Short mmCIF file of C-alpha atoms in Angstrom, two decimals:
data_model
loop_
_atom_site.label_atom_id
_atom_site.label_comp_id
_atom_site.label_asym_id
_atom_site.label_seq_id
_atom_site.Cartn_x
_atom_site.Cartn_y
_atom_site.Cartn_z
CA UNK A 86 -15.99 8.99 -68.57
CA UNK A 87 -12.69 7.15 -69.23
CA UNK A 88 -10.87 10.45 -69.72
CA UNK A 89 -12.20 11.70 -66.36
CA UNK A 90 -10.93 8.57 -64.60
CA UNK A 91 -7.52 8.90 -66.27
CA UNK A 92 -7.29 12.56 -65.26
CA UNK A 93 -8.19 11.68 -61.68
CA UNK A 94 -5.58 8.87 -61.66
CA UNK A 95 -2.87 11.21 -62.97
CA UNK A 96 -3.76 13.79 -60.36
CA UNK A 97 -3.42 11.20 -57.57
CA UNK A 98 -0.05 10.02 -58.93
CA UNK A 99 1.20 13.59 -59.09
CA UNK A 100 0.15 14.16 -55.47
CA UNK A 101 1.93 11.00 -54.35
CA UNK A 102 5.12 11.92 -56.20
CA UNK A 103 5.04 15.41 -54.75
CA UNK A 104 4.60 14.00 -51.23
CA UNK A 105 7.42 11.50 -51.73
CA UNK A 106 9.80 14.07 -53.16
CA UNK A 107 12.40 15.35 -50.67
CA UNK A 108 12.04 18.84 -49.35
CA UNK A 109 14.66 21.06 -50.88
CA UNK A 110 14.85 23.16 -47.74
CA UNK A 111 15.05 20.26 -45.28
CA UNK A 112 17.92 20.86 -42.81
CA UNK A 113 20.97 18.63 -43.12
CA UNK A 114 23.93 18.21 -40.74
CA UNK A 115 27.56 17.76 -41.80
CA UNK A 116 29.15 15.04 -39.64
CA UNK A 117 32.81 13.93 -39.42
CA UNK A 118 33.99 11.08 -37.17
CA UNK A 119 30.52 11.11 -35.56
CA UNK A 120 30.96 14.77 -34.64
CA UNK A 121 28.25 17.20 -35.71
CA UNK A 122 29.94 20.19 -37.36
CA UNK A 123 27.15 22.44 -38.57
CA UNK A 124 23.52 22.19 -39.69
CA UNK A 125 22.68 23.73 -43.06
CA UNK A 126 19.15 25.12 -43.30
CA UNK A 127 19.13 27.19 -46.50
CA UNK A 128 20.08 26.50 -50.15
CA UNK A 129 23.15 28.17 -51.64
CA UNK A 130 23.68 28.83 -55.36
CA UNK A 131 21.08 26.21 -56.29
CA UNK A 132 22.47 23.58 -53.90
CA UNK A 133 20.07 22.15 -51.28
CA UNK A 134 21.10 21.86 -47.60
CA UNK A 135 21.66 18.11 -48.10
CA UNK A 136 23.96 18.76 -51.06
CA UNK A 137 25.85 21.40 -49.12
CA UNK A 138 26.35 18.99 -46.17
CA UNK A 139 27.46 16.15 -48.45
CA UNK A 140 29.93 18.45 -50.28
CA UNK A 141 31.42 19.71 -47.00
CA UNK A 142 31.90 16.13 -45.75
CA UNK A 143 33.63 15.10 -49.02
CA UNK A 144 36.01 18.07 -48.92
CA UNK A 145 36.95 17.39 -45.30
CA UNK A 146 37.40 13.64 -45.96
CA UNK A 147 39.77 14.36 -48.85
CA UNK A 148 41.67 16.72 -46.61
CA UNK A 149 41.99 14.10 -43.87
CA UNK A 150 43.13 11.39 -46.29
CA UNK A 151 46.31 13.33 -47.18
CA UNK A 152 48.67 13.74 -44.22
CA UNK A 153 49.83 17.27 -43.62
CA UNK A 154 51.49 19.28 -40.93
CA UNK A 155 49.12 20.21 -38.12
CA UNK A 156 47.33 23.48 -38.78
CA UNK A 157 44.49 25.44 -37.28
CA UNK A 158 41.02 25.90 -38.66
CA UNK A 159 40.44 29.55 -39.53
CA UNK A 160 37.11 31.36 -39.55
CA UNK A 161 36.31 34.42 -41.63
CA UNK A 162 33.09 36.10 -40.54
CA UNK A 163 31.39 38.60 -42.82
CA UNK A 164 28.13 40.54 -42.54
CA UNK A 165 25.95 37.58 -43.54
CA UNK A 166 28.39 34.71 -44.18
CA UNK A 167 31.10 32.86 -42.28
CA UNK A 168 33.78 30.84 -44.13
CA UNK A 169 35.79 28.01 -42.52
CA UNK A 170 39.23 27.27 -43.96
CA UNK A 171 41.99 24.79 -43.13
CA UNK A 172 45.52 25.58 -44.20
CA UNK A 173 44.14 28.11 -46.69
CA UNK A 174 41.67 25.63 -48.24
CA UNK A 175 37.99 26.68 -48.04
CA UNK A 176 35.88 23.90 -46.58
CA UNK A 177 32.32 25.28 -46.26
CA UNK A 178 30.46 28.48 -45.58
CA UNK A 179 27.70 29.24 -43.08
CA UNK A 180 24.91 31.57 -44.10
CA UNK A 181 22.92 33.75 -41.79
CA UNK A 182 19.88 31.69 -42.82
CA UNK A 183 21.62 28.57 -41.39
CA UNK A 184 21.65 30.02 -37.86
CA UNK A 185 19.06 28.75 -35.36
CA UNK A 186 17.88 32.19 -34.31
CA UNK A 187 14.96 30.84 -32.28
CA UNK A 188 17.43 28.73 -30.27
CA UNK A 189 19.44 31.84 -29.36
CA UNK A 190 22.36 31.17 -31.72
CA UNK A 191 24.19 33.82 -33.75
CA UNK A 192 26.36 33.60 -36.84
CA UNK A 193 29.46 34.12 -34.72
CA UNK A 194 28.57 31.44 -32.13
CA UNK A 195 27.56 28.94 -34.83
CA UNK A 196 30.85 29.46 -36.65
CA UNK A 197 32.85 29.11 -33.41
CA UNK A 198 31.11 25.82 -32.56
CA UNK A 199 31.77 24.47 -36.06
CA UNK A 200 35.44 25.54 -35.81
CA UNK A 201 35.91 23.73 -32.46
CA UNK A 202 34.20 20.53 -33.68
CA UNK A 203 36.19 20.50 -36.94
CA UNK A 204 39.48 21.16 -35.12
CA UNK A 205 38.79 18.27 -32.73
CA UNK A 206 37.92 15.92 -35.62
CA UNK A 207 41.10 16.86 -37.53
CA UNK A 208 43.25 16.42 -34.42
CA UNK A 209 41.76 12.97 -33.73
CA UNK A 210 42.26 11.89 -37.31
CA UNK A 211 45.88 13.08 -37.52
CA UNK A 212 46.77 11.50 -34.19
CA UNK A 213 45.94 8.03 -35.55
CA UNK A 214 47.97 8.17 -38.75
CA UNK A 215 50.46 5.71 -37.29
CA UNK A 216 49.10 2.11 -36.85
CA UNK A 217 50.97 1.92 -33.55
CA UNK A 218 48.49 4.45 -32.21
CA UNK A 219 45.77 1.78 -32.47
CA UNK A 220 48.04 -0.69 -30.68
CA UNK A 221 48.57 1.76 -27.83
CA UNK A 222 44.83 2.53 -27.73
CA UNK A 223 44.03 -1.18 -27.56
CA UNK A 224 46.59 -1.59 -24.79
CA UNK A 225 44.99 1.20 -22.82
CA UNK A 226 41.56 -0.43 -23.30
CA UNK A 227 42.94 -3.76 -22.08
CA UNK A 228 44.57 -2.09 -19.09
CA UNK A 229 41.30 -0.31 -18.26
CA UNK A 230 39.43 -3.63 -18.53
CA UNK A 231 41.87 -5.33 -16.16
CA UNK A 232 41.57 -2.43 -13.72
CA UNK A 233 37.79 -2.65 -13.90
CA UNK A 234 37.80 -6.42 -13.20
CA UNK A 235 40.24 -5.89 -10.32
CA UNK A 236 37.99 -3.15 -8.89
CA UNK A 237 34.95 -5.46 -9.14
CA UNK A 238 36.86 -8.25 -7.39
CA UNK A 239 37.95 -5.92 -4.59
CA UNK A 240 34.43 -4.55 -4.31
CA UNK A 241 33.04 -8.07 -3.90
CA UNK A 242 35.65 -9.11 -1.32
CA UNK A 243 35.31 -5.91 0.69
CA UNK A 244 31.51 -6.14 0.46
CA UNK A 245 31.51 -9.72 1.80
CA UNK A 246 33.81 -8.73 4.68
CA UNK A 247 31.74 -5.68 5.58
CA UNK A 248 28.52 -7.71 5.31
CA UNK A 249 29.82 -10.31 7.77
CA UNK A 250 31.02 -7.64 10.20
CA UNK A 251 27.70 -5.78 9.97
CA UNK A 252 25.72 -8.99 10.57
CA UNK A 253 27.81 -9.86 13.65
CA UNK A 254 27.45 -6.31 14.96
CA UNK A 255 23.68 -6.40 14.48
CA UNK A 256 23.37 -9.78 16.22
CA UNK A 257 25.53 -8.66 19.16
CA UNK A 258 23.46 -5.48 19.51
CA UNK A 259 20.24 -7.51 19.50
CA UNK A 260 21.63 -9.92 22.11
CA UNK A 261 22.57 -7.05 24.43
CA UNK A 262 19.14 -5.44 24.13
CA UNK A 263 16.50 -6.17 26.82
CA UNK A 264 14.29 -9.19 26.22
CA UNK A 265 11.42 -8.46 23.87
CA UNK A 266 12.75 -5.05 22.75
CA UNK A 267 14.70 -6.23 19.68
CA UNK A 268 14.31 -9.73 18.25
CA UNK A 269 16.64 -10.53 15.35
CA UNK A 270 17.36 -13.96 13.90
CA UNK A 271 20.58 -14.72 11.97
CA UNK A 272 18.57 -15.13 8.75
CA UNK A 273 16.73 -11.82 9.11
CA UNK A 274 19.99 -10.06 10.02
CA UNK A 275 21.71 -11.38 6.89
CA UNK A 276 18.77 -10.35 4.70
CA UNK A 277 18.72 -6.86 6.20
CA UNK A 278 22.46 -6.37 5.72
CA UNK A 279 22.21 -7.79 2.18
CA UNK A 280 19.54 -5.29 1.15
CA UNK A 281 21.44 -2.41 2.75
CA UNK A 282 24.59 -3.54 0.92
CA UNK A 283 22.77 -3.45 -2.41
CA UNK A 284 22.04 0.23 -1.84
CA UNK A 285 25.81 0.87 -1.69
CA UNK A 286 26.98 -1.82 -4.15
CA UNK A 287 24.92 -0.84 -7.19
CA UNK A 288 25.96 2.86 -7.29
CA UNK A 289 29.62 1.83 -7.00
CA UNK A 290 29.13 -0.77 -9.73
CA UNK A 291 27.55 1.81 -12.01
CA UNK A 292 30.40 4.25 -11.30
CA UNK A 293 33.05 1.64 -12.19
CA UNK A 294 31.19 0.66 -15.35
CA UNK A 295 30.80 4.29 -16.38
CA UNK A 296 34.50 5.07 -15.96
CA UNK A 297 35.54 1.95 -17.91
CA UNK A 298 33.15 2.74 -20.76
CA UNK A 299 34.25 6.38 -20.88
CA UNK A 300 37.97 5.47 -20.99
CA UNK A 301 37.37 2.80 -23.64
CA UNK A 302 35.38 5.11 -25.93
CA UNK A 303 37.89 7.94 -25.57
CA UNK A 304 40.75 5.88 -27.09
CA UNK A 305 39.50 5.90 -30.72
CA UNK A 306 38.65 8.81 -33.01
CA UNK A 307 35.21 7.65 -34.08
CA UNK A 308 34.05 6.91 -30.54
CA UNK A 309 35.79 9.76 -28.70
CA UNK A 310 32.81 12.03 -29.21
CA UNK A 311 30.61 9.44 -27.51
CA UNK A 312 32.90 9.46 -24.48
CA UNK A 313 32.68 13.26 -24.35
CA UNK A 314 28.90 13.14 -24.66
CA UNK A 315 28.72 10.47 -21.97
CA UNK A 316 30.83 12.58 -19.62
CA UNK A 317 28.72 15.65 -20.29
CA UNK A 318 25.53 13.66 -19.70
CA UNK A 319 26.70 12.10 -16.43
CA UNK A 320 28.22 15.30 -15.08
CA UNK A 321 25.16 17.26 -16.17
CA UNK A 322 22.89 14.76 -14.47
CA UNK A 323 24.91 14.93 -11.26
CA UNK A 324 24.89 18.71 -11.41
CA UNK A 325 21.12 18.79 -11.92
CA UNK A 326 20.61 16.27 -9.12
CA UNK A 327 22.81 18.28 -6.77
CA UNK A 328 21.01 21.50 -7.67
CA UNK A 329 17.65 19.80 -7.18
CA UNK A 330 18.73 18.55 -3.75
CA UNK A 331 19.96 21.99 -2.72
CA UNK A 332 16.76 23.61 -4.01
CA UNK A 333 14.65 21.06 -2.14
CA UNK A 334 16.41 21.51 1.22
CA UNK A 335 14.31 24.49 2.41
CA UNK A 336 11.08 22.70 1.52
CA UNK A 337 12.26 19.50 3.17
CA UNK A 338 13.22 21.43 6.30
CA UNK A 339 9.70 22.89 6.43
CA UNK A 340 8.19 19.43 5.91
CA UNK A 341 10.35 17.97 8.70
CA UNK A 342 9.27 20.79 11.02
CA UNK A 343 5.58 20.10 10.25
CA UNK A 344 6.11 16.37 10.90
CA UNK A 345 7.85 17.11 14.22
CA UNK A 346 5.03 19.40 15.38
CA UNK A 347 2.40 16.87 14.28
CA UNK A 348 4.19 14.05 16.10
CA UNK A 349 4.36 16.13 19.28
CA UNK A 350 0.65 16.97 18.98
CA UNK A 351 -0.35 13.32 18.46
CA UNK A 352 1.67 12.29 21.51
CA UNK A 353 -0.19 14.91 23.55
CA UNK A 354 -3.52 13.55 22.27
CA UNK A 355 -2.42 10.01 23.15
CA UNK A 356 -1.57 10.97 26.72
CA UNK A 357 -4.83 12.89 27.18
CA UNK A 358 -7.15 10.23 25.80
CA UNK A 359 -5.33 7.32 27.48
CA UNK A 360 -5.93 9.01 30.82
CA UNK A 361 -9.60 9.41 29.91
CA UNK A 362 -9.82 5.72 28.90
CA UNK A 363 -8.26 4.57 32.18
CA UNK A 364 -10.52 6.83 34.24
CA UNK A 365 -7.64 8.94 35.60
CA UNK A 366 -9.07 12.04 33.94
CA UNK A 367 -12.72 13.05 33.66
CA UNK A 368 -13.82 15.36 30.84
CA UNK A 369 -17.47 16.21 30.37
CA UNK A 370 -17.35 15.98 26.57
CA UNK A 371 -15.37 12.71 26.49
CA UNK A 372 -16.71 9.28 27.39
CA UNK A 373 -14.26 6.53 28.46
CA UNK A 374 -16.02 3.99 26.23
CA UNK A 375 -15.57 6.08 23.09
CA UNK A 376 -12.28 7.76 24.01
CA UNK A 377 -10.20 5.17 22.14
CA UNK A 378 -12.06 5.68 18.85
CA UNK A 379 -12.08 9.45 19.27
CA UNK A 380 -8.33 9.38 19.88
CA UNK A 381 -7.68 7.40 16.69
CA UNK A 382 -9.95 9.63 14.63
CA UNK A 383 -8.30 12.80 15.89
CA UNK A 384 -4.81 11.41 15.29
CA UNK A 385 -5.77 10.35 11.76
CA UNK A 386 -7.30 13.76 11.08
CA UNK A 387 -4.18 15.47 12.45
CA UNK A 388 -1.91 13.52 10.12
CA UNK A 389 -4.18 14.19 7.15
CA UNK A 390 -3.99 17.94 7.83
CA UNK A 391 -0.22 17.65 8.21
CA UNK A 392 0.03 15.77 4.90
CA UNK A 393 -2.00 18.48 3.17
CA UNK A 394 0.39 21.10 4.58
CA UNK A 395 3.50 19.08 3.63
CA UNK A 396 2.39 18.35 0.06
CA UNK A 397 3.43 21.71 -1.51
CA UNK A 398 6.93 21.40 0.02
CA UNK A 399 7.66 17.92 -1.36
CA UNK A 400 10.24 17.79 -4.18
CA UNK A 401 8.48 17.54 -7.53
CA UNK A 402 5.04 18.30 -6.11
CA UNK A 403 4.44 20.91 -8.83
CA UNK A 404 5.41 18.60 -11.71
CA UNK A 405 2.82 17.21 -14.09
CA UNK A 406 3.89 13.61 -13.30
CA UNK A 407 3.31 14.10 -9.57
CA UNK A 408 -0.03 15.77 -10.19
CA UNK A 409 -1.10 13.01 -12.57
CA UNK A 410 -0.14 10.35 -10.03
CA UNK A 411 -2.13 12.17 -7.34
CA UNK A 412 -5.19 12.34 -9.59
CA UNK A 413 -4.89 8.64 -10.46
CA UNK A 414 -4.57 7.60 -6.80
CA UNK A 415 -7.52 9.82 -5.86
CA UNK A 416 -9.64 8.32 -8.63
CA UNK A 417 -8.79 4.77 -7.56
CA UNK A 418 -9.62 5.55 -3.94
CA UNK A 419 -12.91 7.25 -4.85
CA UNK A 420 -14.00 4.32 -7.06
CA UNK A 421 -13.13 1.61 -4.55
CA UNK A 422 -13.94 3.36 -1.28
CA UNK A 423 -17.75 3.13 -1.29
CA UNK A 424 -17.84 -0.12 0.70
CA UNK A 425 -15.03 1.10 2.96
CA UNK A 426 -16.91 4.30 3.75
CA UNK A 427 -20.06 2.26 4.51
CA UNK A 428 -18.12 0.02 6.91
CA UNK A 429 -16.46 3.04 8.51
CA UNK A 430 -19.79 4.85 9.06
CA UNK A 431 -21.36 1.69 10.52
CA UNK A 432 -18.41 1.34 12.89
CA UNK A 433 -18.84 4.90 14.11
CA UNK A 434 -22.56 4.27 14.68
CA UNK A 435 -21.81 1.16 16.76
CA UNK A 436 -19.11 2.84 18.82
CA UNK A 437 -20.82 6.14 19.56
CA UNK A 438 -24.28 4.61 20.10
CA UNK A 439 -22.61 2.34 22.69
CA UNK A 440 -24.82 -0.60 21.77
CA UNK A 441 -21.86 -2.90 22.33
CA UNK A 442 -18.84 -2.85 24.60
CA UNK A 443 -15.71 -4.92 24.71
CA UNK A 444 -16.13 -7.80 27.15
CA UNK A 445 -19.92 -8.08 26.88
CA UNK A 446 -21.54 -11.41 26.09
CA UNK A 447 -23.83 -11.07 23.08
CA UNK A 448 -25.64 -13.01 20.40
CA UNK A 449 -25.49 -11.62 16.85
CA UNK A 450 -27.39 -13.71 14.35
CA UNK A 451 -26.14 -17.28 14.72
CA UNK A 452 -23.00 -16.24 16.59
CA UNK A 453 -22.86 -16.07 20.38
CA UNK A 454 -19.82 -15.03 22.35
CA UNK A 455 -17.79 -12.29 24.01
CA UNK A 456 -17.06 -9.03 22.22
CA UNK A 457 -13.27 -8.93 21.77
CA UNK A 458 -12.84 -5.84 19.61
CA UNK A 459 -15.00 -3.14 18.07
CA UNK A 460 -13.12 -1.73 15.10
CA UNK A 461 -14.03 0.93 12.61
CA UNK A 462 -14.65 -1.70 9.92
CA UNK A 463 -15.45 -4.98 11.72
CA UNK A 464 -16.36 -6.34 15.16
CA UNK A 465 -14.64 -9.47 16.48
CA UNK A 466 -16.39 -11.98 18.75
CA UNK A 467 -14.83 -14.92 20.61
CA UNK A 468 -17.31 -17.79 20.74
CA UNK A 469 -17.55 -20.65 23.23
CA UNK A 470 -16.05 -22.92 20.56
CA UNK A 471 -12.78 -20.95 20.74
CA UNK A 472 -13.47 -19.28 17.42
CA UNK A 473 -12.90 -15.68 16.47
CA UNK A 474 -15.69 -14.39 14.27
CA UNK A 475 -15.23 -11.07 12.45
CA UNK A 476 -18.56 -9.47 11.52
CA UNK A 477 -18.50 -6.47 9.12
CA UNK A 478 -20.02 -3.45 10.81
CA UNK A 479 -22.41 -2.82 7.92
CA UNK A 480 -23.82 -6.33 8.47
CA UNK A 481 -23.86 -5.91 12.23
CA UNK A 482 -25.87 -2.70 12.09
CA UNK A 483 -28.65 -4.41 10.12
CA UNK A 484 -29.02 -7.37 12.54
CA UNK A 485 -30.66 -7.82 15.94
CA UNK A 486 -28.17 -7.97 18.77
CA UNK A 487 -28.91 -9.74 22.07
CA UNK A 488 -26.78 -8.32 24.86
CA UNK A 489 -26.70 -10.69 27.83
CA UNK A 490 -24.27 -8.61 29.89
CA UNK A 491 -25.74 -5.10 29.75
CA UNK A 492 -28.46 -5.72 32.39
CA UNK A 493 -26.79 -8.60 34.24
CA UNK A 494 -25.57 -6.37 37.07
CA UNK A 495 -29.10 -5.41 38.07
CA UNK A 496 -30.44 -8.94 38.67
CA UNK A 497 -28.69 -11.31 36.33
CA UNK A 498 -29.56 -12.45 32.84
CA UNK A 499 -33.02 -14.01 32.51
CA UNK A 500 -33.20 -17.24 30.52
CA UNK A 501 -36.20 -19.49 30.07
CA UNK A 502 -36.91 -23.18 29.60
CA UNK A 503 -40.19 -24.14 27.92
CA UNK A 504 -41.85 -27.53 28.60
CA UNK A 505 -45.24 -28.88 27.48
CA UNK A 506 -46.98 -31.39 29.81
CA UNK A 507 -50.40 -33.04 29.40
CA UNK A 508 -53.47 -31.93 31.34
CA UNK A 509 -53.51 -35.17 33.36
CA UNK A 510 -50.50 -33.95 35.37
CA UNK A 511 -51.35 -31.37 38.09
CA UNK A 512 -49.92 -28.01 37.23
CA UNK A 513 -48.84 -27.47 40.82
CA UNK A 514 -46.79 -30.64 40.66
CA UNK A 515 -45.18 -29.56 37.38
CA UNK A 516 -44.37 -26.16 38.85
CA UNK A 517 -42.83 -27.69 41.96
CA UNK A 518 -40.72 -30.13 39.94
CA UNK A 519 -39.41 -27.38 37.65
CA UNK A 520 -38.51 -25.21 40.65
CA UNK A 521 -36.78 -28.17 42.26
CA UNK A 522 -34.65 -28.65 39.12
CA UNK A 523 -33.71 -24.97 39.23
CA UNK A 524 -32.68 -25.21 42.93
CA UNK A 525 -30.34 -28.12 42.12
CA UNK A 526 -28.54 -26.15 39.37
CA UNK A 527 -25.44 -24.15 40.22
CA UNK A 528 -25.08 -20.68 38.73
CA UNK A 529 -28.77 -19.71 39.09
CA UNK A 530 -29.45 -16.72 41.33
CA UNK A 531 -31.82 -16.92 44.29
CA UNK A 532 -32.71 -13.25 43.89
CA UNK A 533 -34.74 -12.85 41.84
CA UNK A 534 -36.16 -16.28 42.57
CA UNK A 535 -36.89 -18.75 39.76
CA UNK A 536 -40.51 -18.70 38.64
CA UNK A 537 -42.79 -20.84 36.49
CA UNK A 538 -45.39 -19.30 34.19
CA UNK A 539 -48.15 -21.10 32.30
CA UNK A 540 -47.80 -19.29 29.00
CA UNK A 541 -50.31 -21.30 26.95
CA UNK A 542 -53.25 -23.72 27.38
CA UNK A 543 -53.15 -25.67 24.16
CA UNK A 544 -55.63 -28.30 23.00
CA UNK A 545 -53.60 -31.23 24.29
CA UNK A 546 -51.09 -29.86 26.78
CA UNK A 547 -50.10 -26.95 28.99
CA UNK A 548 -47.02 -24.84 28.12
CA UNK A 549 -44.86 -24.11 31.16
CA UNK A 550 -42.11 -21.46 31.08
CA UNK A 551 -39.38 -21.67 33.74
CA UNK A 552 -37.52 -18.36 34.07
CA UNK A 553 -34.27 -18.14 36.01
CA UNK A 554 -31.58 -15.48 36.47
CA UNK A 555 -27.90 -16.25 35.73
CA UNK A 556 -24.92 -14.56 37.35
CA UNK A 557 -22.48 -15.30 34.53
CA UNK A 558 -23.86 -14.72 31.02
CA UNK A 559 -20.81 -16.39 29.43
CA UNK A 560 -21.78 -19.71 31.12
CA UNK A 561 -25.36 -19.56 29.81
CA UNK A 562 -25.08 -22.70 27.70
CA UNK A 563 -23.33 -24.67 30.47
CA UNK A 564 -25.93 -23.65 33.06
CA UNK A 565 -28.81 -24.48 30.73
CA UNK A 566 -27.23 -27.87 30.04
CA UNK A 567 -27.06 -28.62 33.77
CA UNK A 568 -30.62 -27.33 34.31
CA UNK A 569 -32.01 -29.55 31.55
CA UNK A 570 -30.35 -32.57 33.16
CA UNK A 571 -31.80 -31.79 36.61
CA UNK A 572 -35.30 -31.29 35.16
CA UNK A 573 -35.18 -34.72 33.55
CA UNK A 574 -33.99 -36.27 36.81
CA UNK A 575 -36.75 -34.63 38.89
CA UNK A 576 -39.51 -35.63 36.49
CA UNK A 577 -38.19 -39.18 36.39
CA UNK A 578 -38.05 -39.33 40.19
CA UNK A 579 -41.77 -38.48 40.45
CA UNK A 580 -42.89 -40.63 37.55
CA UNK A 581 -44.01 -37.80 35.25
CA UNK A 582 -43.39 -38.13 31.52
CA UNK A 583 -41.95 -35.15 29.66
CA UNK A 584 -43.97 -35.21 26.50
CA UNK A 585 -46.47 -33.25 24.44
CA UNK A 586 -49.51 -35.55 24.00
CA UNK A 587 -51.73 -35.38 20.93
CA UNK A 588 -55.12 -37.09 20.37
CA UNK A 589 -56.96 -38.50 17.38
CA UNK A 590 -60.23 -39.15 19.25
CA UNK A 591 -62.04 -37.97 22.36
CA UNK A 592 -61.08 -39.90 25.53
CA UNK A 593 -63.59 -42.15 27.29
CA UNK A 594 -63.34 -40.09 30.47
CA UNK A 595 -62.41 -36.42 30.84
CA UNK A 596 -58.73 -35.74 31.32
CA UNK A 597 -58.99 -33.77 34.55
CA UNK A 598 -57.21 -33.76 37.89
CA UNK A 599 -59.43 -34.35 40.94
CA UNK A 600 -58.88 -31.89 43.82
CA UNK A 601 -57.48 -34.67 45.96
CA UNK A 602 -54.55 -34.92 43.56
CA UNK A 603 -53.89 -31.21 43.26
CA UNK A 604 -51.03 -31.30 45.75
CA UNK A 605 -49.25 -34.51 44.89
CA UNK A 606 -45.62 -34.56 46.00
CA UNK A 607 -43.56 -32.56 45.89
CA UNK A 608 -46.27 -29.85 45.71
CA UNK A 609 -47.26 -28.38 49.09
CA UNK A 610 -50.75 -27.34 50.04
CA UNK A 611 -50.88 -23.67 51.02
CA UNK A 612 -51.78 -22.67 54.54
CA UNK A 613 -55.41 -21.97 55.43
CA UNK A 614 -56.64 -18.63 54.14
CA UNK A 615 -54.29 -18.60 51.11
CA UNK A 616 -55.47 -19.47 47.60
CA UNK A 617 -53.35 -22.00 45.77
#
């Protein structure tokens, strides 16, 4: 058992050592003065690519340490090998197996690239043999730094001057504009000009910083390659950006054309439906009350169709990033739009069922007031307390709505006042007093005339219901307040208590009204032949 464990342990150690051991065929790059010369990918005469790269670097370093007259790097290309020499001294060889064939390179192109990089490295090294070269390079760096600081100072001064001129121009333009067309305060004008200036300032600042960094890096041998790479990167980026802009111009032109046509179509829809709303145009399929909502829905649908048509022509629309962003936005909208869709559907039901109209006086739940706006998501009501109440349409659809204005034009809005009076008061007298209170109240219509109904004969009292018609539904509470006051005055004038009596025992004598008292004032006895 112990031998088995030891064998297993040795096997694990051997696996770990094998995994940690470097790969003999791992590519290695020879680098001089931060310049990549060539990448070795195959062993040669028992030497690994790393050993070949290290040997080439040592040979070139020894060559650079001994000053010599300037010479050119020579390349000898054979059937399967290329040899690089400097002043007759072999430096390294490139095998056909070192060539990145999959990347499209050849032995000839790989050797030429290595020759150019090595020649540049040797030239840089030989140019800085004299210490005064470093002094001149430092001087050029200092001069470039001073020029950069001077450019930044000029940029700031010119930017401040242009900002002040632009602010004054914007304010003068706003002052010359007609009243209400363009309102600009000095603070908002300065903020607008400041943000516009940042759009110009930051690119110029980046350009100045780039040129200073490029000049500074190009002065020394070890950093000159970084300056060249920086230049290639910036110029390549600008070239790609310019090409992308030129490639996107036809698509952008198509998108602009679609937007222009859509804008013209929406303006036509606006003109048509506004005429229907105002009653200047009558269309059988369009109702003036729903024309506003129909107009907004059609305009929204038109822009959605236009957006779907524009999407393929947008720059980057076919990239994975753009598609991923579209999927993410669609997922977020689909997850959070359930309540929005419910509100939207409820708003359409309210608008197209025409259960409410703007300007009508209604009571919705505990809220009573005038309908100010019927939106697709909420309905706004202005109450008598000078409050604006916004009721979600999904809540509104599920509640009972009292509309006091819908039938007011055909005879006013009927309101009722309920009073309970004991049986010892003649009902004719109660009816006459309630009608007298209604006659004294302003805002109650004479046609239809006020009427009193006995709606219940309870055990202890009679329930009287006074029904009157109001001309102005919005003044319902004010008119009822005045009516209640007049009813109290009339009952007080004739000595009748307004109360609902209750008994705990039978009375000694029946609580009835003798016929002689049936027509106590202000009740009037009907003429002969009429029942009363």
